[in-house]
Amino acid sequence: MTAWLASLHFLRPHALWLLLLLPLIGWGWQLRRRRSNVWRQSVDPHLLPHLLAASGRAGWRGLALLFTGYVLAVLALAGPSWRQGDQPLWEQHAPLVIALDLSSASQAADLPPSRLLQARGKLATLLRQRQGGQVALVAFAGDAFTVAPLTEDAGNVALFLDALAPDIMPADGQRVDRAIAWSARLLKQAGFREGEILLIGDHADAAALEAASQAAKQGYRVSALGLGSVAGTAYRARDGSLGRARLDAASLGQLAARGGGRFQALSRDGTDLEALGVLAPESLDARQASEGRGRDWLDEGYWLLPPLMLLGLLAFRRGAALVLLGACSLLWAMPSQAADGGWWRRADQQQHARMAEGVQAYRNGDFAAAEQAFAGQDSAEAQYNLGNALAKQGKYDEAIGAYDRALRKQPGMADAAANRSAVDRARQRQQGQGQSGKDSSGRESGSAGSSPNASRAANNAKPASSSSTPSQPSSPPQSQSQPSSPPPSQSASRAAEPPSDPAGDQKAQQAADAAQRERMRQALAKQRSGEPPGKTTEGQAPADETPEQRERRQALQAWLKRVPDDPGGLLKAKFQLEHERRMREGQ
C-alpha cells in the first residue's frame, strides 16, 4: 500500500485546479434551490425552516451526490497513474539525413590529405558512434542523389564510404539547395514529421538559405558541418579549370540559423559531432532503442468512469432502480466481453488481433495454436499463414488446400504459389518413401523441405518496431521478393519449404553451424600462418566431399571471381540513370 501511494501521481495535474470551483457550484446549487421553491410565494419566511425540515436532508443528499460526481470527473480528467506499462516507441528513430559535398572542391587539400578523406573519416566516426536512429546518406554536386536510404543499420551506410568520390557524380557543381530539398523529401517520404539534416560542405548561397527555411517549416532541422579552412586552397575542376575553395563559416552559420540547427567546423577530434548533437539524438532513449519498446505511465482515470456513470443514473426520477440494475449487468459482462475480443472492437480489429496471436504462436513454435488462430478467416494472408502452420505440422494435404484458397483470393500471390509447390514436392517424397518402405526418419525423409536456408529464414525473422506487427516475411531464396503485409493482414515467417520433420530440421541446422565454425577456424589458421584466406587447395577440402560437391564448389568460386567488386561504378551508373531521367522529365 505504501509503494502504491508513493507511485501515485497525475499525468495532467493542472486539471485539479477545477476543484476550486466546488464552492461556486455549491452556491449555485443553493441559489437554484431557493428560486425553485414554490412555498416561498405562499408561506412567511419565518415559517419556511419548520416547513422544509423534512425535505432538507434530501436536498443536501443531492448536493453531496453532485460534489462527489464532480470530484470523480475532475480526478479522471487529471489522469491518475500508479503503474507503468510497455509502450511501442513509434517516434524513437530520430532520423538523420547526411548530405555530403562531392563536387570537385572536395578534393582540395586545405584539410590534409584532402577534404574528401577527412569527410569520410568523420562520417565513419559518426556512423560508428551514433546511438540509434535511422540514418541516410545523400551525395550532391550539381544535383543531389541518394547513396543509402533511411535505415537503422548504420553499418549498411558505411559500406559506401570508400566509393564516395567526385567522379561518380553526373554533373559538377555545389547545389546545396538541392541537397537540402532532396534530404527533406527523403524524410517526408519515410513518414517522419520531424528529423534532422546534416550538411557537410564549405558554403551556403541564397538558394540554400531559402531551402533551409522551407525544411524548417516542414519540421526538419538543418545543421551544418564546415568542410575546409578559412584560408582555402586551389583545386582543379572536372573541366580542367582552376578554382579556389575556402570555408565560409558565416554563410553556414546563417544556414543553421535558418534551419533551426547548429553549425560547427570540422575538427580532428569528436567535439564537432558532440556539439552538433548527432551522436546521441535528443528524442531517442538509447537504453530502449534495441528493443523498440519503452516504459510509460498508464492513464488509470477510466477506472473512475463506472462509479461516475452510476452516480449519473441517480439523476433519473423514474426507473432509476431498473436502469441501475441494467448498468450493473453491463459492468459485470465487461470482463467476459474483453476476453472474447472486446465489445468496443470492430470486426477488422478483432481479425487483426487474431492474426497477431497466430503470428506470435507461429514464431514461438506453437503451430497448433497458430492453426487455430488462422482458421476461420477468409483473407488471403490468413489462408497463406494457415498453410504454413499446417505444413509445419506435416499436414501437407490440408496445407495445399489452404494455399489454393489463398491463391483463389489473390491470384498473384507468388509466395503462396512457391510454398505450395514446395509442400507438394515434400508430400510426393513422403509418399514415395512410404511406398518404397524406407523409414521416415531416414536421410531422404529428414531432408524433405528442411534445407538450412529454409530453417534460417524461419528462425531469423526479426520483429518490427510495433509489438503486434510482425516483420516482413522471409521469401523463398529463388524469388527474393518481399511483399508487404500492412495491418490488419499479418504474415507469419515464410520459409522456402516447410520442413516435414522438426527434429531433422534442427539436426540440419546444427550440422550447418558446425560446418560454418570449422570454416572459420580454418580461415583463422590461414591468417596466422600468413597464407591468403581465399586460397583453397585440394587437400583442404572436406574429407567426405563427393566429386559432385567439389565440382559445384569450384564452379561457385569461379563464378564469384567473375563478379566485379566495384561499388563506386554501381553508384556512378545509378546516379547517371537518375540524372538522365530527371533531364527527360524537366526536373
Coordinates of C-alpha atoms in Angstrom, one line a residue:
M1 CA 0.0 0.0 0.0
T2 CA 2.8 2.4 0.8
A3 CA 4.5 1.7 -2.5
W4 CA 1.2 2.3 -4.3
L5 CA 0.7 5.7 -2.6
A6 CA 4.4 6.6 -3.3
S7 CA 3.9 6.0 -7.1
L8 CA 0.5 7.6 -7.3
H9 CA 0.6 10.8 -9.3
F10 CA -1.4 12.7 -12.0
L11 CA -0.5 12.9 -15.7
R12 CA -2.4 16.1 -16.1
P13 CA -2.2 17.8 -12.7
H14 CA -3.4 21.2 -13.9
A15 CA -6.9 19.7 -14.2
L16 CA -7.0 19.7 -10.4
W17 CA -7.4 23.4 -10.4
L18 CA -11.0 22.8 -11.3
L19 CA -11.7 21.6 -7.8
L20 CA -11.6 25.3 -6.8
L21 CA -15.0 25.7 -8.4
L22 CA -16.6 23.5 -5.8
P23 CA -17.7 26.5 -3.6
L24 CA -19.1 28.2 -6.6
I25 CA -21.1 25.1 -7.6
G26 CA -22.4 24.8 -4.0
W27 CA -23.5 28.4 -4.0
G28 CA -25.2 28.0 -7.4
W29 CA -27.0 24.8 -6.2
Q30 CA -28.3 26.7 -3.1
L31 CA -29.4 29.7 -5.2
R32 CA -31.2 27.5 -7.7
R33 CA -32.9 25.5 -4.9
R34 CA -34.2 28.7 -3.3
R35 CA -35.6 30.1 -6.6
S36 CA -37.3 26.8 -7.4
N37 CA -39.1 26.6 -4.0
V38 CA -42.8 27.3 -4.7
W39 CA -43.6 27.6 -1.0
R40 CA -41.8 31.0 -0.8
Q41 CA -44.7 32.6 -2.6
S42 CA -47.3 31.3 -0.1
V43 CA -45.6 30.9 3.3
D44 CA -44.0 33.5 5.5
P45 CA -40.2 33.4 5.6
H46 CA -40.0 32.7 9.4
L47 CA -42.1 29.5 8.9
L48 CA -40.1 28.1 6.0
P49 CA -37.4 26.4 8.2
H50 CA -40.1 24.5 10.0
L51 CA -41.9 23.6 6.9
L52 CA -38.9 22.3 5.0
A53 CA -37.3 20.4 7.8
A54 CA -38.4 17.0 6.5
S55 CA -37.2 17.7 2.9
G56 CA -33.9 19.4 3.8
R57 CA -32.0 16.2 4.1
A58 CA -33.0 15.2 0.6
G59 CA -31.7 18.4 -0.8
W60 CA -28.4 18.1 0.9
R61 CA -28.1 14.5 -0.4
G62 CA -28.4 15.8 -3.9
L63 CA -25.7 18.4 -3.3
A64 CA -23.4 15.7 -1.9
L65 CA -24.0 13.5 -5.0
L66 CA -23.2 16.5 -7.2
F67 CA -20.0 17.2 -5.4
T68 CA -19.0 13.5 -5.5
G69 CA -19.6 13.2 -9.2
Y70 CA -17.8 16.5 -9.9
V71 CA -14.7 15.4 -7.9
L72 CA -14.6 12.0 -9.6
A73 CA -14.9 13.7 -13.0
V74 CA -12.0 16.0 -12.2
L75 CA -9.8 13.2 -10.9
A76 CA -10.4 11.2 -14.0
L77 CA -9.6 14.2 -16.2
A78 CA -6.3 14.7 -14.2
G79 CA -5.2 11.2 -15.3
P80 CA -4.3 9.3 -12.1
S81 CA -1.4 6.8 -12.6
W82 CA 0.4 4.4 -10.3
R83 CA 1.9 1.8 -12.6
Q84 CA 3.9 1.7 -15.9
G85 CA 3.4 -0.4 -19.0
D86 CA 5.2 -1.3 -22.2
Q87 CA 4.6 1.2 -25.0
P88 CA 5.9 0.9 -28.6
L89 CA 8.4 3.7 -29.4
W90 CA 6.8 4.9 -32.6
E91 CA 8.9 8.1 -32.7
Q92 CA 12.2 6.6 -31.4
H93 CA 14.0 6.7 -34.7
A94 CA 15.2 10.3 -34.6
P95 CA 16.1 10.2 -38.3
L96 CA 19.2 11.9 -39.7
V97 CA 20.0 12.5 -43.3
I98 CA 23.6 13.4 -44.1
A99 CA 24.3 15.4 -47.2
L100 CA 27.9 15.3 -48.4
D101 CA 29.5 17.6 -50.9
L102 CA 31.1 15.5 -53.7
S103 CA 32.0 18.4 -56.0
S104 CA 35.5 18.9 -57.4
A105 CA 36.1 21.2 -54.4
S106 CA 36.0 18.2 -52.1
Q107 CA 39.4 17.2 -53.4
A108 CA 41.0 20.4 -52.1
A109 CA 44.0 19.8 -49.8
D110 CA 43.4 22.5 -47.2
L111 CA 42.4 19.7 -44.8
P112 CA 45.3 17.3 -45.5
P113 CA 45.4 14.9 -47.1
S114 CA 42.1 16.1 -48.6
R115 CA 38.7 17.3 -47.7
L116 CA 37.1 14.2 -49.0
L117 CA 39.3 11.8 -46.9
Q118 CA 38.6 13.9 -43.8
A119 CA 34.9 13.8 -44.5
R120 CA 35.0 10.1 -45.0
G121 CA 36.7 9.6 -41.7
K122 CA 34.3 11.9 -39.9
L123 CA 31.3 10.0 -41.4
A124 CA 32.8 6.7 -40.3
T125 CA 33.1 8.0 -36.8
L126 CA 29.5 9.3 -36.9
L127 CA 28.1 6.1 -38.1
R128 CA 30.1 4.0 -35.6
Q129 CA 29.3 6.1 -32.5
R130 CA 25.7 7.2 -33.2
Q131 CA 23.4 5.8 -30.6
G132 CA 20.5 4.5 -32.6
G133 CA 18.1 6.2 -35.0
Q134 CA 17.7 5.9 -38.8
V135 CA 20.4 7.3 -41.0
A136 CA 20.5 8.1 -44.7
L137 CA 23.3 9.4 -46.9
V138 CA 22.9 11.9 -49.8
A139 CA 25.7 13.0 -52.1
F140 CA 25.4 16.3 -54.0
A141 CA 27.3 18.2 -56.6
G142 CA 25.4 19.7 -59.5
D143 CA 22.4 17.7 -58.2
A144 CA 21.6 15.6 -55.2
F145 CA 21.3 11.8 -55.2
T146 CA 20.6 9.1 -52.6
V147 CA 23.5 6.9 -51.7
A148 CA 21.8 5.0 -49.0
P149 CA 18.1 5.4 -47.9
L150 CA 17.0 5.7 -44.3
T151 CA 17.9 2.6 -42.4
E152 CA 18.6 1.7 -38.8
D153 CA 21.7 -0.3 -39.8
A154 CA 24.4 2.4 -39.8
G155 CA 26.9 -0.3 -41.0
N156 CA 25.0 -0.6 -44.2
V157 CA 25.6 3.1 -44.9
A158 CA 29.3 2.8 -44.0
L159 CA 29.8 0.2 -46.8
F160 CA 29.5 3.1 -49.4
L161 CA 32.1 5.4 -47.8
D162 CA 35.1 4.2 -49.7
A163 CA 33.2 4.6 -53.0
L164 CA 32.4 8.2 -52.5
A165 CA 34.4 10.4 -55.0
P166 CA 33.6 13.3 -57.3
D167 CA 33.9 11.2 -60.4
I168 CA 30.7 9.2 -59.6
M169 CA 28.6 12.4 -59.8
P170 CA 26.9 13.1 -63.2
A171 CA 27.5 16.8 -63.1
D172 CA 29.9 19.0 -61.2
G173 CA 28.8 22.0 -59.0
Q174 CA 27.7 22.8 -55.5
R175 CA 23.9 22.9 -55.3
V176 CA 23.4 23.0 -51.6
D177 CA 19.7 23.9 -52.0
R178 CA 19.0 20.7 -54.0
A179 CA 20.8 18.7 -51.3
I180 CA 18.6 20.1 -48.6
A181 CA 15.4 19.8 -50.6
W182 CA 16.2 16.2 -51.5
S183 CA 17.0 15.3 -47.9
A184 CA 13.7 16.8 -46.7
R185 CA 12.0 14.7 -49.4
L186 CA 13.5 11.5 -48.1
L187 CA 12.3 12.3 -44.6
K188 CA 8.8 13.1 -45.8
Q189 CA 8.5 10.0 -48.0
A190 CA 9.5 7.9 -44.9
G191 CA 6.6 9.4 -43.0
F192 CA 8.6 11.4 -40.5
R193 CA 7.2 14.7 -39.4
E194 CA 10.4 15.6 -37.6
G195 CA 14.0 14.9 -38.4
E196 CA 17.5 16.3 -38.9
I197 CA 19.6 17.2 -41.9
L198 CA 23.3 17.4 -41.6
L199 CA 25.0 19.3 -44.4
I200 CA 28.8 18.7 -44.9
G201 CA 30.1 21.5 -47.2
D202 CA 32.0 24.7 -47.3
H203 CA 29.5 27.4 -48.0
A204 CA 25.8 28.3 -48.5
D205 CA 24.3 30.6 -51.0
A206 CA 20.9 32.4 -51.0
A207 CA 19.1 29.5 -52.5
A208 CA 20.5 27.2 -49.8
L209 CA 19.3 29.6 -47.1
E210 CA 15.8 29.5 -48.6
A211 CA 15.8 25.7 -48.8
A212 CA 16.8 25.5 -45.1
S213 CA 13.9 27.8 -44.2
Q214 CA 11.5 25.6 -46.1
A215 CA 12.8 22.5 -44.5
A216 CA 12.5 24.0 -41.0
K217 CA 8.8 24.8 -41.8
Q218 CA 8.3 21.1 -42.6
G219 CA 9.7 20.2 -39.2
Y220 CA 13.2 19.2 -40.3
R221 CA 16.1 20.8 -38.5
V222 CA 19.1 21.7 -40.7
S223 CA 22.6 21.7 -39.2
A224 CA 26.0 22.3 -41.0
L225 CA 29.5 20.8 -40.6
G226 CA 32.0 23.1 -42.1
L227 CA 34.5 21.4 -44.5
G228 CA 37.7 23.2 -45.3
S229 CA 39.8 26.0 -43.9
V230 CA 39.2 29.8 -43.9
A231 CA 42.4 30.4 -45.9
G232 CA 41.3 27.8 -48.5
T233 CA 43.3 26.4 -51.4
A234 CA 43.2 25.9 -55.1
Y235 CA 41.7 22.9 -56.8
R236 CA 41.2 21.6 -60.3
A237 CA 37.6 21.3 -61.5
R238 CA 36.4 18.5 -63.7
D239 CA 36.6 20.6 -66.9
G240 CA 40.3 21.4 -66.2
S241 CA 39.8 24.9 -64.9
L242 CA 41.3 26.1 -61.6
G243 CA 39.2 27.2 -58.7
R244 CA 39.7 28.2 -55.1
A245 CA 37.8 26.6 -52.3
R246 CA 37.6 28.1 -48.8
L247 CA 35.3 27.7 -45.8
D248 CA 32.6 30.4 -45.5
A249 CA 31.7 29.9 -41.8
A250 CA 29.4 32.9 -41.8
S251 CA 27.1 31.6 -44.6
L252 CA 27.0 28.1 -42.9
G253 CA 26.1 29.8 -39.6
Q254 CA 23.2 31.6 -41.3
L255 CA 22.1 28.3 -42.9
A256 CA 22.0 26.6 -39.5
A257 CA 20.1 29.6 -38.0
R258 CA 17.5 29.5 -40.8
G259 CA 17.1 25.7 -40.4
G260 CA 16.9 25.8 -36.6
G261 CA 20.1 23.7 -36.2
R262 CA 23.7 24.2 -35.3
F263 CA 27.0 24.9 -37.0
Q264 CA 30.4 23.5 -36.3
A265 CA 33.6 23.4 -38.3
L266 CA 35.1 20.0 -38.8
S267 CA 37.7 19.1 -36.2
R268 CA 40.2 16.3 -35.9
D269 CA 38.6 15.1 -32.6
G270 CA 34.9 14.3 -31.9
T271 CA 34.0 17.6 -30.3
D272 CA 32.3 18.8 -33.5
L273 CA 29.9 15.9 -33.6
E274 CA 29.1 16.2 -29.9
A275 CA 28.4 19.9 -30.3
L276 CA 26.0 19.2 -33.3
G277 CA 24.1 16.6 -31.2
V278 CA 24.1 13.9 -33.8
L279 CA 25.8 11.2 -31.8
A280 CA 23.0 11.0 -29.1
P281 CA 19.7 12.2 -30.6
E282 CA 17.7 14.2 -28.0
S283 CA 14.4 12.4 -28.9
L284 CA 15.9 9.0 -28.6
D285 CA 16.2 6.9 -25.4
A286 CA 19.3 4.9 -26.1
R287 CA 18.6 2.3 -23.4
Q288 CA 15.3 1.3 -25.2
A289 CA 16.5 1.6 -28.8
S290 CA 17.4 -2.0 -29.2
E291 CA 14.0 -3.3 -28.0
G292 CA 11.9 -0.9 -29.8
R293 CA 9.7 -0.6 -26.7
G294 CA 9.6 1.7 -23.7
R295 CA 8.0 2.1 -20.3
D296 CA 5.4 4.8 -19.9
W297 CA 3.0 5.7 -17.1
L298 CA -0.5 4.4 -17.8
D299 CA -3.6 6.6 -17.5
E300 CA -5.9 4.9 -15.0
G301 CA -8.6 7.5 -15.0
Y302 CA -11.0 5.3 -16.8
W303 CA -11.5 3.3 -13.5
L304 CA -13.4 6.3 -12.2
L305 CA -15.9 6.4 -15.0
P306 CA -18.1 3.4 -13.9
P307 CA -18.8 5.0 -10.5
L308 CA -19.3 8.3 -12.1
M309 CA -21.9 6.8 -14.5
L310 CA -23.7 5.1 -11.6
L311 CA -24.0 8.5 -9.9
G312 CA -25.4 9.9 -13.1
L313 CA -28.1 7.3 -13.1
L314 CA -29.4 8.6 -9.8
A315 CA -30.5 11.8 -11.6
F316 CA -33.4 9.9 -13.2
R317 CA -36.6 10.4 -11.2
R318 CA -38.4 7.3 -12.5
G319 CA -37.0 3.9 -13.2
A320 CA -33.7 4.6 -11.6
A321 CA -33.5 1.3 -9.9
L322 CA -34.2 -0.5 -13.2
V323 CA -31.5 1.5 -15.1
L324 CA -29.1 0.9 -12.2
L325 CA -29.7 -2.8 -12.4
G326 CA -29.1 -2.8 -16.2
A327 CA -25.8 -0.8 -15.7
C328 CA -24.6 -3.3 -13.1
S329 CA -25.3 -6.2 -15.5
L330 CA -23.4 -4.4 -18.3
L331 CA -20.4 -3.8 -16.0
W332 CA -20.5 -7.5 -14.9
A333 CA -20.4 -8.6 -18.5
M334 CA -17.5 -6.3 -19.4
P335 CA -14.7 -8.8 -18.3
S336 CA -16.2 -11.6 -20.4
Q337 CA -16.6 -9.3 -23.4
A338 CA -13.0 -8.3 -23.1
A339 CA -11.9 -11.9 -23.0
D340 CA -13.8 -12.5 -26.3
G341 CA -12.1 -9.7 -28.0
G342 CA -13.8 -6.6 -26.6
W343 CA -17.3 -5.2 -27.5
W344 CA -15.6 -1.9 -28.3
R345 CA -13.6 -3.5 -31.2
R346 CA -14.8 -3.6 -34.8
A347 CA -14.7 -6.8 -36.8
D348 CA -11.5 -5.9 -38.6
Q349 CA -9.8 -5.1 -35.3
Q350 CA -10.8 -8.5 -33.9
Q351 CA -9.4 -10.1 -37.0
H352 CA -6.2 -8.1 -36.7
A353 CA -5.8 -9.3 -33.0
R354 CA -6.4 -12.9 -34.1
M355 CA -3.8 -12.6 -36.8
A356 CA -1.3 -11.1 -34.4
E357 CA -1.9 -14.0 -31.9
G358 CA -1.4 -16.5 -34.7
V359 CA 1.9 -14.9 -35.8
Q360 CA 3.2 -14.9 -32.3
A361 CA 2.3 -18.5 -31.8
Y362 CA 4.0 -19.4 -35.1
R363 CA 7.2 -17.7 -34.1
N364 CA 7.1 -19.4 -30.7
G365 CA 6.9 -22.8 -32.5
D366 CA 3.3 -23.5 -31.3
F367 CA 2.0 -24.4 -34.8
A368 CA -1.3 -25.9 -33.5
A369 CA -2.2 -22.7 -31.7
A370 CA -1.3 -20.8 -34.9
E371 CA -3.6 -23.0 -36.9
Q372 CA -6.5 -22.3 -34.6
A373 CA -5.9 -18.6 -34.8
F374 CA -5.7 -18.5 -38.6
A375 CA -8.6 -20.9 -39.2
G376 CA -11.9 -19.4 -40.0
Q377 CA -10.5 -16.2 -41.6
D378 CA -11.2 -15.6 -45.2
S379 CA -8.4 -13.3 -46.2
A380 CA -5.6 -14.4 -48.5
E381 CA -3.0 -13.7 -45.9
A382 CA -4.8 -15.7 -43.2
Q383 CA -5.1 -18.7 -45.6
Y384 CA -1.5 -18.4 -46.6
N385 CA -0.4 -18.4 -42.9
L386 CA -2.8 -21.3 -42.2
G387 CA -1.0 -23.2 -44.9
N388 CA 2.4 -22.5 -43.3
A389 CA 1.2 -23.6 -39.9
L390 CA -0.3 -26.8 -41.4
A391 CA 2.8 -27.6 -43.3
K392 CA 5.0 -27.2 -40.2
Q393 CA 2.9 -29.9 -38.6
G394 CA 3.2 -32.3 -41.6
K395 CA -0.4 -31.8 -42.7
Y396 CA 0.5 -31.4 -46.4
D397 CA -2.9 -32.1 -48.0
E398 CA -4.6 -29.5 -45.7
A399 CA -1.7 -27.1 -46.3
I400 CA -2.1 -27.3 -50.1
G401 CA -5.8 -26.7 -49.7
A402 CA -5.1 -23.5 -47.7
Y403 CA -2.6 -22.3 -50.3
D404 CA -5.2 -23.0 -53.0
R405 CA -7.8 -20.9 -51.2
A406 CA -5.2 -18.1 -50.8
L407 CA -4.4 -18.2 -54.5
R408 CA -8.1 -18.0 -55.4
K409 CA -8.5 -14.9 -53.3
Q410 CA -5.2 -13.4 -54.5
P411 CA -4.1 -15.0 -57.8
G412 CA -0.8 -13.0 -57.9
M413 CA 0.5 -14.2 -54.5
A414 CA 3.9 -15.5 -55.6
D415 CA 4.9 -16.8 -52.1
A416 CA 1.8 -18.9 -51.8
A417 CA 2.5 -20.5 -55.1
A418 CA 6.1 -21.1 -54.3
N419 CA 5.3 -22.7 -50.9
R420 CA 2.5 -24.8 -52.4
S421 CA 5.0 -26.2 -54.9
A422 CA 7.5 -26.9 -52.1
V423 CA 4.8 -28.6 -49.9
D424 CA 3.6 -30.6 -52.9
R425 CA 7.2 -31.9 -53.5
A426 CA 7.6 -32.8 -49.9
R427 CA 4.3 -34.7 -50.0
Q428 CA 5.4 -36.6 -53.1
R429 CA 8.7 -37.5 -51.4
Q430 CA 6.9 -38.7 -48.3
Q431 CA 4.6 -40.8 -50.4
G432 CA 7.5 -42.2 -52.4
Q433 CA 9.3 -43.1 -49.2
G434 CA 6.2 -44.8 -47.8
Q435 CA 5.8 -46.9 -51.0
S436 CA 9.5 -47.9 -51.1
G437 CA 9.4 -49.0 -47.4
K438 CA 12.0 -46.5 -46.2
D439 CA 12.0 -45.4 -42.6
S440 CA 10.5 -42.0 -42.2
S441 CA 13.5 -40.9 -40.1
G442 CA 16.0 -41.7 -42.8
R443 CA 18.1 -39.3 -44.7
E444 CA 15.7 -38.6 -47.6
S445 CA 12.7 -38.1 -45.3
G446 CA 14.5 -35.9 -42.9
S447 CA 15.7 -33.6 -45.7
A448 CA 12.3 -33.1 -47.2
G449 CA 11.9 -29.4 -47.1
S450 CA 14.3 -28.9 -44.3
S451 CA 17.1 -27.1 -46.0
P452 CA 19.4 -24.8 -43.9
N453 CA 18.2 -21.8 -45.9
A454 CA 14.5 -22.6 -45.0
S455 CA 15.4 -23.1 -41.4
R456 CA 17.3 -19.9 -41.2
A457 CA 14.6 -18.0 -42.9
A458 CA 12.1 -19.2 -40.3
N459 CA 14.4 -18.7 -37.3
N460 CA 16.0 -15.4 -38.1
A461 CA 12.8 -13.3 -38.6
K462 CA 13.1 -10.1 -36.6
P463 CA 10.1 -8.3 -35.1
A464 CA 9.3 -4.7 -36.2
S465 CA 9.1 -1.6 -34.0
S466 CA 5.5 -2.3 -33.2
S467 CA 4.8 -5.0 -30.6
S468 CA 1.9 -6.6 -32.5
T469 CA 3.2 -6.2 -36.0
P470 CA 5.4 -8.9 -37.3
S471 CA 8.5 -8.4 -39.5
Q472 CA 8.5 -8.5 -43.2
P473 CA 8.2 -12.2 -44.2
S474 CA 11.1 -14.2 -45.4
S475 CA 10.7 -15.1 -49.0
P476 CA 11.9 -18.2 -50.9
P477 CA 15.5 -17.8 -51.9
Q478 CA 14.6 -18.3 -55.5
S479 CA 12.4 -15.2 -55.8
Q480 CA 14.0 -12.9 -53.2
S481 CA 10.7 -10.9 -53.2
Q482 CA 9.3 -9.3 -50.1
P483 CA 5.7 -8.5 -50.4
S484 CA 4.4 -6.1 -47.8
S485 CA 1.8 -7.1 -45.2
P486 CA 0.1 -4.0 -43.8
P487 CA -2.3 -4.3 -40.9
P488 CA -4.7 -5.9 -40.4
S489 CA -3.2 -8.6 -42.6
Q490 CA -0.3 -10.2 -40.8
S491 CA 2.2 -12.6 -42.3
A492 CA 4.0 -15.3 -40.4
S493 CA 7.6 -16.1 -41.2
R494 CA 7.8 -17.6 -44.7
A495 CA 10.1 -20.5 -45.5
A496 CA 11.0 -21.9 -48.9
E497 CA 10.0 -25.4 -48.0
P498 CA 8.3 -26.0 -44.6
P499 CA 10.2 -28.9 -43.0
S500 CA 8.5 -32.2 -42.6
D501 CA 10.5 -33.2 -39.5
P502 CA 11.4 -30.5 -36.9
A503 CA 14.0 -32.8 -35.4
G504 CA 15.6 -33.3 -38.8
D505 CA 15.5 -29.5 -39.4
Q506 CA 17.3 -29.0 -36.1
K507 CA 19.9 -31.6 -36.9
A508 CA 20.5 -30.0 -40.3
Q509 CA 20.9 -26.5 -38.7
Q510 CA 23.3 -27.9 -36.1
A511 CA 25.3 -29.5 -38.9
A512 CA 25.4 -26.3 -40.9
D513 CA 26.5 -24.3 -37.8
A514 CA 29.3 -26.9 -37.1
A515 CA 30.5 -26.6 -40.8
Q516 CA 30.5 -22.8 -40.6
R517 CA 32.6 -22.9 -37.4
E518 CA 35.0 -25.3 -39.0
R519 CA 35.4 -23.0 -42.0
M520 CA 36.0 -20.0 -39.7
R521 CA 38.6 -22.0 -37.8
Q522 CA 40.5 -22.9 -41.0
A523 CA 40.4 -19.2 -42.1
L524 CA 41.9 -18.0 -38.8
A525 CA 44.6 -20.7 -39.1
K526 CA 45.4 -19.5 -42.6
Q527 CA 45.6 -15.9 -41.4
R528 CA 48.0 -16.7 -38.6
S529 CA 50.3 -18.7 -41.0
G530 CA 50.3 -15.8 -43.5
E531 CA 48.6 -17.7 -46.2
P532 CA 45.9 -15.8 -48.2
P533 CA 42.5 -16.6 -46.8
G534 CA 40.9 -17.0 -50.2
K535 CA 43.4 -19.7 -51.3
T536 CA 42.0 -23.2 -51.3
T537 CA 43.8 -26.4 -52.1
E538 CA 42.6 -29.9 -52.8
G539 CA 44.0 -31.1 -49.5
Q540 CA 41.9 -28.6 -47.6
A541 CA 38.6 -29.9 -49.0
P542 CA 36.4 -31.9 -46.6
A543 CA 37.3 -35.5 -46.4
D544 CA 33.7 -36.6 -47.2
E545 CA 33.3 -34.3 -50.1
T546 CA 31.9 -36.1 -53.2
P547 CA 33.1 -35.3 -56.7
E548 CA 29.8 -33.6 -57.5
Q549 CA 30.1 -31.4 -54.4
R550 CA 33.7 -30.5 -55.3
E551 CA 32.7 -29.6 -58.8
R552 CA 29.9 -27.5 -57.6
R553 CA 32.2 -25.7 -55.1
Q554 CA 34.8 -24.9 -57.7
A555 CA 32.2 -23.6 -60.2
L556 CA 30.8 -21.4 -57.5
Q557 CA 34.2 -20.0 -56.7
A558 CA 34.9 -19.3 -60.3
W559 CA 31.6 -17.5 -60.7
L560 CA 32.2 -15.4 -57.6
K561 CA 35.7 -14.3 -59.0
R562 CA 34.0 -13.0 -62.2
V563 CA 31.6 -10.7 -60.2
P564 CA 33.2 -7.3 -60.3
D565 CA 33.6 -5.6 -56.9
D566 CA 33.1 -2.0 -57.8
P567 CA 30.5 -0.2 -55.6
G568 CA 31.7 3.1 -57.0
G569 CA 30.9 2.0 -60.5
L570 CA 27.5 0.9 -59.3
L571 CA 26.8 4.3 -57.7
K572 CA 28.0 6.1 -60.8
A573 CA 25.7 4.2 -63.1
K574 CA 22.8 4.6 -60.7
F575 CA 23.3 8.4 -60.5
Q576 CA 23.7 8.7 -64.2
L577 CA 20.4 6.9 -64.9
E578 CA 18.7 9.1 -62.3
H579 CA 20.2 12.2 -63.8
E580 CA 19.0 11.3 -67.3
R581 CA 15.5 10.6 -66.0
R582 CA 15.3 14.0 -64.3
M583 CA 16.5 15.7 -67.5
R584 CA 13.8 14.0 -69.6
E585 CA 11.1 14.9 -67.1
G586 CA 12.4 18.5 -66.8
Q587 CA 13.4 18.3 -63.2

